[in-house]
Each structure stands twice: as structure tokens, then as C-alpha cells.
JSON list of C-alpha atoms in Angstrom, two decimals:
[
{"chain": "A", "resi": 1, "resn": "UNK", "atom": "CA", "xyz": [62.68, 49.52, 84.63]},
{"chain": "A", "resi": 2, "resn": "UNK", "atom": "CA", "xyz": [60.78, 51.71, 82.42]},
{"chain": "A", "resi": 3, "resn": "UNK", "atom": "CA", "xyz": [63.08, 55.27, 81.28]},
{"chain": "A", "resi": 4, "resn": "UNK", "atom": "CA", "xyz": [61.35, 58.32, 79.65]},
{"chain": "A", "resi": 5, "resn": "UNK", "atom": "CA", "xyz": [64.07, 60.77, 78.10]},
{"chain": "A", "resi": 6, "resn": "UNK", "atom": "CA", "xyz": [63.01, 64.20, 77.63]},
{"chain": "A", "resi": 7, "resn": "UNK", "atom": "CA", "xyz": [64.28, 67.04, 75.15]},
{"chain": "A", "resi": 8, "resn": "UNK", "atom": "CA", "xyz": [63.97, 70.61, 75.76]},
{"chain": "A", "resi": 9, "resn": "UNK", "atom": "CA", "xyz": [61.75, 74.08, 75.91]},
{"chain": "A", "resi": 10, "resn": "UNK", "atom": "CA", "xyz": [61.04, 77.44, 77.89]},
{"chain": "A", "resi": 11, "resn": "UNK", "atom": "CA", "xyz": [57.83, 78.24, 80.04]},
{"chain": "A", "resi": 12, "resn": "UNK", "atom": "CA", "xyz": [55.29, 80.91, 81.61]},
{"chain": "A", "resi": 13, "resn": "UNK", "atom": "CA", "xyz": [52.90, 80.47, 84.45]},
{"chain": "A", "resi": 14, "resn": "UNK", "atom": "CA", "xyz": [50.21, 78.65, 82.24]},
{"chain": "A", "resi": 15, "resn": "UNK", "atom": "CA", "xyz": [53.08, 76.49, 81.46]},
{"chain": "A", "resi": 16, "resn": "UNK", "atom": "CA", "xyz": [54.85, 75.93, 84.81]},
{"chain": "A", "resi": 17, "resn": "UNK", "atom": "CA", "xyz": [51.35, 74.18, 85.61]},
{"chain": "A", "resi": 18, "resn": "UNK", "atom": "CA", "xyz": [50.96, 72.09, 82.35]},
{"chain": "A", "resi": 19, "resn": "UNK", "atom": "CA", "xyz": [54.92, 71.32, 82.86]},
{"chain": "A", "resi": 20, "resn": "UNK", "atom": "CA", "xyz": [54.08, 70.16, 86.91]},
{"chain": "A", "resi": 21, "resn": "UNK", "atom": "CA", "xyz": [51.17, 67.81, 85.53]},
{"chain": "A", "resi": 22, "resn": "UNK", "atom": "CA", "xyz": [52.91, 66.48, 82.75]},
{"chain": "A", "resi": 23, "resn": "UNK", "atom": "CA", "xyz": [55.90, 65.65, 84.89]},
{"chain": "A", "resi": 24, "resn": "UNK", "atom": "CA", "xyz": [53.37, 64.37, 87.79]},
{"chain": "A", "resi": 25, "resn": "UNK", "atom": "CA", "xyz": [52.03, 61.67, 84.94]},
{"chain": "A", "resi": 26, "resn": "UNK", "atom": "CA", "xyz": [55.99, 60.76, 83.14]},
{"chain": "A", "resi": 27, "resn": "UNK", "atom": "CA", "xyz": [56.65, 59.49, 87.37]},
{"chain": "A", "resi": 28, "resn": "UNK", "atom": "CA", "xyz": [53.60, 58.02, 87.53]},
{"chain": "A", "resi": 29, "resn": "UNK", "atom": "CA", "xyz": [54.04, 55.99, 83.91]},
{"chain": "A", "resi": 30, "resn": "UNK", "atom": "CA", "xyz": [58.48, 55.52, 84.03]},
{"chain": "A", "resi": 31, "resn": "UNK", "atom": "CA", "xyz": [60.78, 54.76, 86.78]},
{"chain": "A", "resi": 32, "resn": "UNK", "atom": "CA", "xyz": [63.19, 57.21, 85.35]},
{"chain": "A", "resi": 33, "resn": "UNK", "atom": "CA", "xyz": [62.85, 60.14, 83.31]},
{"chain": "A", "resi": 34, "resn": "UNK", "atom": "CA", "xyz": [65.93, 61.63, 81.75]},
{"chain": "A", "resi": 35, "resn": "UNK", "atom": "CA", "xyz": [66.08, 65.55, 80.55]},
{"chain": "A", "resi": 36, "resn": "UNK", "atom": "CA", "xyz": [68.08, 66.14, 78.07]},
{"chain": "A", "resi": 37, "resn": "UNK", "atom": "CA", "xyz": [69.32, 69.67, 76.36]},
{"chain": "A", "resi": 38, "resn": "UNK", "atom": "CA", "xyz": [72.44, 69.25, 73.81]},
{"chain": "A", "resi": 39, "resn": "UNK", "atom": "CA", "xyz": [75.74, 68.40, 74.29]},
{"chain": "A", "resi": 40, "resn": "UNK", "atom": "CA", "xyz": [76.73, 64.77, 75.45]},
{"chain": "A", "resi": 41, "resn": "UNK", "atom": "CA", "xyz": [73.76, 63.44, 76.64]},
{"chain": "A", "resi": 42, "resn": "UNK", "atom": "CA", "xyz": [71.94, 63.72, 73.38]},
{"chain": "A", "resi": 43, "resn": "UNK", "atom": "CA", "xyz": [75.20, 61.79, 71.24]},
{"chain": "A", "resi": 44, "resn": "UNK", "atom": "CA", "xyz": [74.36, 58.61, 69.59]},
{"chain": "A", "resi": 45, "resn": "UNK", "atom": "CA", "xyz": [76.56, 56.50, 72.35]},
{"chain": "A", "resi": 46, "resn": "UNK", "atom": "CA", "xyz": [74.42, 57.70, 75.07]},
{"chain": "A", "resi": 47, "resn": "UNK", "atom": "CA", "xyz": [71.31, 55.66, 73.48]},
{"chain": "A", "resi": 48, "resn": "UNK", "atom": "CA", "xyz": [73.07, 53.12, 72.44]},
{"chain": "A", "resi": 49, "resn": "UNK", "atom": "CA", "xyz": [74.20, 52.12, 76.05]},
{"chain": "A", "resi": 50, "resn": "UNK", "atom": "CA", "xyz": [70.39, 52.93, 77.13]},
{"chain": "A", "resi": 51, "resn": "UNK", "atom": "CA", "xyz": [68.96, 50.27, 74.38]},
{"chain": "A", "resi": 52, "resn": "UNK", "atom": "CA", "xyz": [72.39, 47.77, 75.28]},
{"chain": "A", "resi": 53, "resn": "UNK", "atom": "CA", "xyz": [70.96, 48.29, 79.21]},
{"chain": "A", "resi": 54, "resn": "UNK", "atom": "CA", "xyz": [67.10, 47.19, 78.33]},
{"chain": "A", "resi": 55, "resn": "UNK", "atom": "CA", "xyz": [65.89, 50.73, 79.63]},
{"chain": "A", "resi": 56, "resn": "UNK", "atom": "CA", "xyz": [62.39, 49.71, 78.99]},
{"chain": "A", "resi": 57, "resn": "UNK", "atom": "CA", "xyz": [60.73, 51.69, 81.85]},
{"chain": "A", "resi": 58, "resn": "UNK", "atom": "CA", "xyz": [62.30, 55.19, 80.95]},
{"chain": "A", "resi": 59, "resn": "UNK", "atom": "CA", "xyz": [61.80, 58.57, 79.30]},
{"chain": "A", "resi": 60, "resn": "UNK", "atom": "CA", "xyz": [64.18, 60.16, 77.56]},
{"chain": "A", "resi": 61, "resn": "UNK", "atom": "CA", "xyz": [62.68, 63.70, 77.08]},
{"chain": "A", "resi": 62, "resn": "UNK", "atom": "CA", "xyz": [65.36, 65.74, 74.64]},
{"chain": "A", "resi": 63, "resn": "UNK", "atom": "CA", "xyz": [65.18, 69.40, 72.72]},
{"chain": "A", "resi": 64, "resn": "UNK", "atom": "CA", "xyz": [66.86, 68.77, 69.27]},
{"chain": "A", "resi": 65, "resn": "UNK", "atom": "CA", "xyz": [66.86, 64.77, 68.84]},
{"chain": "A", "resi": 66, "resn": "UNK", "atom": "CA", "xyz": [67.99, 63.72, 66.01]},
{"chain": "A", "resi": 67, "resn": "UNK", "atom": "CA", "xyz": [64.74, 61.83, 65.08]},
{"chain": "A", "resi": 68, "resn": "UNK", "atom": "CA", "xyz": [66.02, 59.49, 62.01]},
{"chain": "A", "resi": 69, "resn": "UNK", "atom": "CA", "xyz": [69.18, 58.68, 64.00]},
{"chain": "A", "resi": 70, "resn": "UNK", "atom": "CA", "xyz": [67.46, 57.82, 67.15]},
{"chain": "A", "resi": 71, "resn": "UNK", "atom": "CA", "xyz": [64.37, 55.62, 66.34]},
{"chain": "A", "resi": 72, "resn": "UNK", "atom": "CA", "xyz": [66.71, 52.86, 65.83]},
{"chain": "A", "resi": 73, "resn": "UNK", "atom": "CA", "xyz": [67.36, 52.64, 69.41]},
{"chain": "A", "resi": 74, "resn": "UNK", "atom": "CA", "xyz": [65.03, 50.72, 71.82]},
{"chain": "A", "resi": 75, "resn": "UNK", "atom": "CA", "xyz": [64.12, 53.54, 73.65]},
{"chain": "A", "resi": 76, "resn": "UNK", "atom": "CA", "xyz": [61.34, 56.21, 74.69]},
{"chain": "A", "resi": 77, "resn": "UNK", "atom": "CA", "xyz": [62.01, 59.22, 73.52]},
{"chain": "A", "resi": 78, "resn": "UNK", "atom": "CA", "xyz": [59.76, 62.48, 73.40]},
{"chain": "A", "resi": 79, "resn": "UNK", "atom": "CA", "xyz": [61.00, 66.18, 71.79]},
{"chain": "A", "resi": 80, "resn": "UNK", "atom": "CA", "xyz": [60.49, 68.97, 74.28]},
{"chain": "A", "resi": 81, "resn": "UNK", "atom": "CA", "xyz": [60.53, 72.90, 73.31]},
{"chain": "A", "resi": 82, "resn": "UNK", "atom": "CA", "xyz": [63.60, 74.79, 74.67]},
{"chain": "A", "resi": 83, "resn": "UNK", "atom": "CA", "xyz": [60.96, 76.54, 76.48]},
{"chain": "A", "resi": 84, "resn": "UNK", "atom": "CA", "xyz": [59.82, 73.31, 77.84]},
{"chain": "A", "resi": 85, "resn": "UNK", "atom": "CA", "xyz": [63.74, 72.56, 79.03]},
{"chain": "A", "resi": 86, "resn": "UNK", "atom": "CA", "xyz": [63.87, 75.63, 80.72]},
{"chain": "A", "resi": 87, "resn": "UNK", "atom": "CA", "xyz": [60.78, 75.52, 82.41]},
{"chain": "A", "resi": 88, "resn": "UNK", "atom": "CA", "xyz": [61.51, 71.69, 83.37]},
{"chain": "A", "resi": 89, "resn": "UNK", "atom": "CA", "xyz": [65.30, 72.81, 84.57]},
{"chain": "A", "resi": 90, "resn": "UNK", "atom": "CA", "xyz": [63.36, 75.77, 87.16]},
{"chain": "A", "resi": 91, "resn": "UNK", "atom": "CA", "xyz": [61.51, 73.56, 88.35]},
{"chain": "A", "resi": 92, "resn": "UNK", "atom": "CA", "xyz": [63.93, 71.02, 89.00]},
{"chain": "A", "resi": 93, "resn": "UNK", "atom": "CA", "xyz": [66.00, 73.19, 90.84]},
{"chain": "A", "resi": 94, "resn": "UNK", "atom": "CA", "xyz": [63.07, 74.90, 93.10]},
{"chain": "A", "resi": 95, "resn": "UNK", "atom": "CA", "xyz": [61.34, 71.90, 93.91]},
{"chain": "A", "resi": 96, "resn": "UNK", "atom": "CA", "xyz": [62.70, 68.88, 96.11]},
{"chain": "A", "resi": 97, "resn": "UNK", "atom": "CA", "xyz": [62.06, 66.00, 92.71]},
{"chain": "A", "resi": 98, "resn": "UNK", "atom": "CA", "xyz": [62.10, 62.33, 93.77]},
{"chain": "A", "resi": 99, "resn": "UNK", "atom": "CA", "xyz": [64.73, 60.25, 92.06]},
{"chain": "A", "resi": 100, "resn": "UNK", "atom": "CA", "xyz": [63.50, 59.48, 88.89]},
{"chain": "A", "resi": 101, "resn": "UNK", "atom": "CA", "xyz": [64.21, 62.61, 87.45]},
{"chain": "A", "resi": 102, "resn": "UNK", "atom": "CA", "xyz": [67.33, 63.49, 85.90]},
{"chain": "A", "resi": 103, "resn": "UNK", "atom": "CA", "xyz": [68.32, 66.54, 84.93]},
{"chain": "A", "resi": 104, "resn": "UNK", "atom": "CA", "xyz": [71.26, 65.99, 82.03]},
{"chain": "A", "resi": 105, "resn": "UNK", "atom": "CA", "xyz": [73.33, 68.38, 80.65]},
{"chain": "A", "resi": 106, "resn": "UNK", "atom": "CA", "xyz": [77.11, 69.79, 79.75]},
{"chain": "A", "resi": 107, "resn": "UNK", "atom": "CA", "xyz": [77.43, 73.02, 82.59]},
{"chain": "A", "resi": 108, "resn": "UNK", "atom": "CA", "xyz": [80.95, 72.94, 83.61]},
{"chain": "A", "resi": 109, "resn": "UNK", "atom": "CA", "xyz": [80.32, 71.70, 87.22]},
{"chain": "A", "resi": 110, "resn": "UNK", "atom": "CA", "xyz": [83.09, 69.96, 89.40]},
{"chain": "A", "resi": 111, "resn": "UNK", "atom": "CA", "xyz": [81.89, 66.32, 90.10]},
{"chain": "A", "resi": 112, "resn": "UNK", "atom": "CA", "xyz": [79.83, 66.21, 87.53]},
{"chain": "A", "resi": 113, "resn": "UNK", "atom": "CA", "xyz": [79.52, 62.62, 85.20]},
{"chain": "A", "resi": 114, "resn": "UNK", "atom": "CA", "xyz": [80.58, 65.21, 81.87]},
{"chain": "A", "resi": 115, "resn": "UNK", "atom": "CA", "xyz": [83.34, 66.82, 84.17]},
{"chain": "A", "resi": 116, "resn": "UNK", "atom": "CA", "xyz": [84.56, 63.06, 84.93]},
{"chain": "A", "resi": 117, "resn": "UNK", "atom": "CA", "xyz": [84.32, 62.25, 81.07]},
{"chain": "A", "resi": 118, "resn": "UNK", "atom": "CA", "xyz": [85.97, 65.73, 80.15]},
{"chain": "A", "resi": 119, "resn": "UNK", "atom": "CA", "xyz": [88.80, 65.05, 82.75]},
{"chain": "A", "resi": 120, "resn": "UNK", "atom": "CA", "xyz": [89.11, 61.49, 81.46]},
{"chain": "A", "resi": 121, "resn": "UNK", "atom": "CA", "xyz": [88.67, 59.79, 84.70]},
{"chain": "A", "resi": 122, "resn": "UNK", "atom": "CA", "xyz": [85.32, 58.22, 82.77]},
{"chain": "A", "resi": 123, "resn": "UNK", "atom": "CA", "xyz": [84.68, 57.54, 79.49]},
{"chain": "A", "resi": 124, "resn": "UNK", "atom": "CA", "xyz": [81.48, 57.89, 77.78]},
{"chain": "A", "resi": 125, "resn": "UNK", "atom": "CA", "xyz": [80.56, 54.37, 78.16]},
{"chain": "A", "resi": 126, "resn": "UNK", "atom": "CA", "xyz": [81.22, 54.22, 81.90]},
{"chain": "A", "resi": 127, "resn": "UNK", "atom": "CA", "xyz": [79.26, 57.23, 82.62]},
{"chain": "A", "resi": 128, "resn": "UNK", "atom": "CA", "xyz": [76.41, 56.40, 80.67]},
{"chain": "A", "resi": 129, "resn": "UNK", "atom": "CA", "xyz": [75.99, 52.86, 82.12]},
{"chain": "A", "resi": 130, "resn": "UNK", "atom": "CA", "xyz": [76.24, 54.23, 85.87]},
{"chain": "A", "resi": 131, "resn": "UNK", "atom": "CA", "xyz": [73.61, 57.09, 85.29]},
{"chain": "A", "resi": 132, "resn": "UNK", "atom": "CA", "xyz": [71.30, 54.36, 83.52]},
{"chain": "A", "resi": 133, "resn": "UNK", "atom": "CA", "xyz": [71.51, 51.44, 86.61]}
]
């Protein structure tokens, strides 16, 4: 399984076309590609599970990694603008995406994997080990 994890930025038209092909290419080249803007998602147990799991085949594309904590981990990970994110997250939500994109981040949404961890029906290490399988 090959995981790119992706870190965000905002876009214009010029952009929304260099954001389609570049997204076009990460599902060509990873099974999964992850999105990632703060919160959560973009916490030091979130890669740890992803390097524990083997993630080989994925992206993780972020907006603010934290570069000299994150290289330790065994995974793919690529900094994004927050122009990037946003262009990325209007897209996603337009567009029918196949499955290997995931769009991660803290909105306050009921059934949500953060709403399970806020509510404490999950814990971190739960949620981050379904969303990787």
C-alpha cells in the first residue's frame, strides 16, 4: 500500500488546473493520499501509527509539518500552501474523488473520526489505525 500525505494551501483558476493534474499523478503514483490542514491529523501519534502500519504506498500531503519532527517517521510526506489546502478541499467537495483521497481535518462534524476521539468513544490510536487500513 503506498500513502501520500498532503499539507495545505489556497488556489485560483491557473491553480485549480495545476491542483487537478497534480492530484491526477499522487492517484496514479499512491493508493492513498491523505490531506492534511492542522489540528489532530498533523500530531506526532498520527505518523507514528502510519510508520507502525508500513504505509509505504501513501501520501501524506500537510500545510505546517513539523519537518525535523516528522522525517523520523517512515512515511511520505509533502508541504502544501494553505492556498493549496483550500484549493484541494473545493475540489474535493465539487468533484465525485475515488477512494484514495482523504480529506483530514478537525470541523466539528457529527460522525466524524475527531468527533469520535473528542467524544471519547475512540482514542487517537484507534482512529488513526482504522483511517490508515
Amino acid at each position: 500500500m503506498k500513502i501520500l500525505l498532503y499539507f495545505a494551501k489556497e488556489i485560483d483558476m491557473d491553480n485549480k488546473r495545476e491542483t487537478i493534474e497534480k492530484l491526477r499523478c499522487y492517484i496514479r503514483e499512491y493508493d492513498s493520499v491523505f490531506v492534511l490542514k492542522e489540528g489532530i491529523w498533523t500530531g506526532e501519534k498520527f505518523f507514528q501509527t502510519a510508520s507502525r502500519q508500513n504505509v509505504k504506498s501513501s501520501l501524506f500531503l500537510v500545510t505546517k509539518p513539523r519537518a525535523d519532527i516528522l522525517q523520523k517517521y517512515n512515511v511520505e510526506i509533502q508541504e502544501i500552501s494553505y492556498e493549496e489546502y483550500c484549493n484541494i478541499e473545493k475540489l474535493y467537495y465539487t468533484y465525485e474523488f475515488s477512494d484514495r483521497i482523504h480529506l483530514l481535518a478537525d470541523h466539528i462534524q457529527y460522525g466524524s473520526l475527531s468527533n469520535y476521539i473528542s467524544g471519547g468513544l475512540l482514542t487517537e490510536e484507534e482512529a488513526f489505525g482504522a483511517l490508515l487500513l
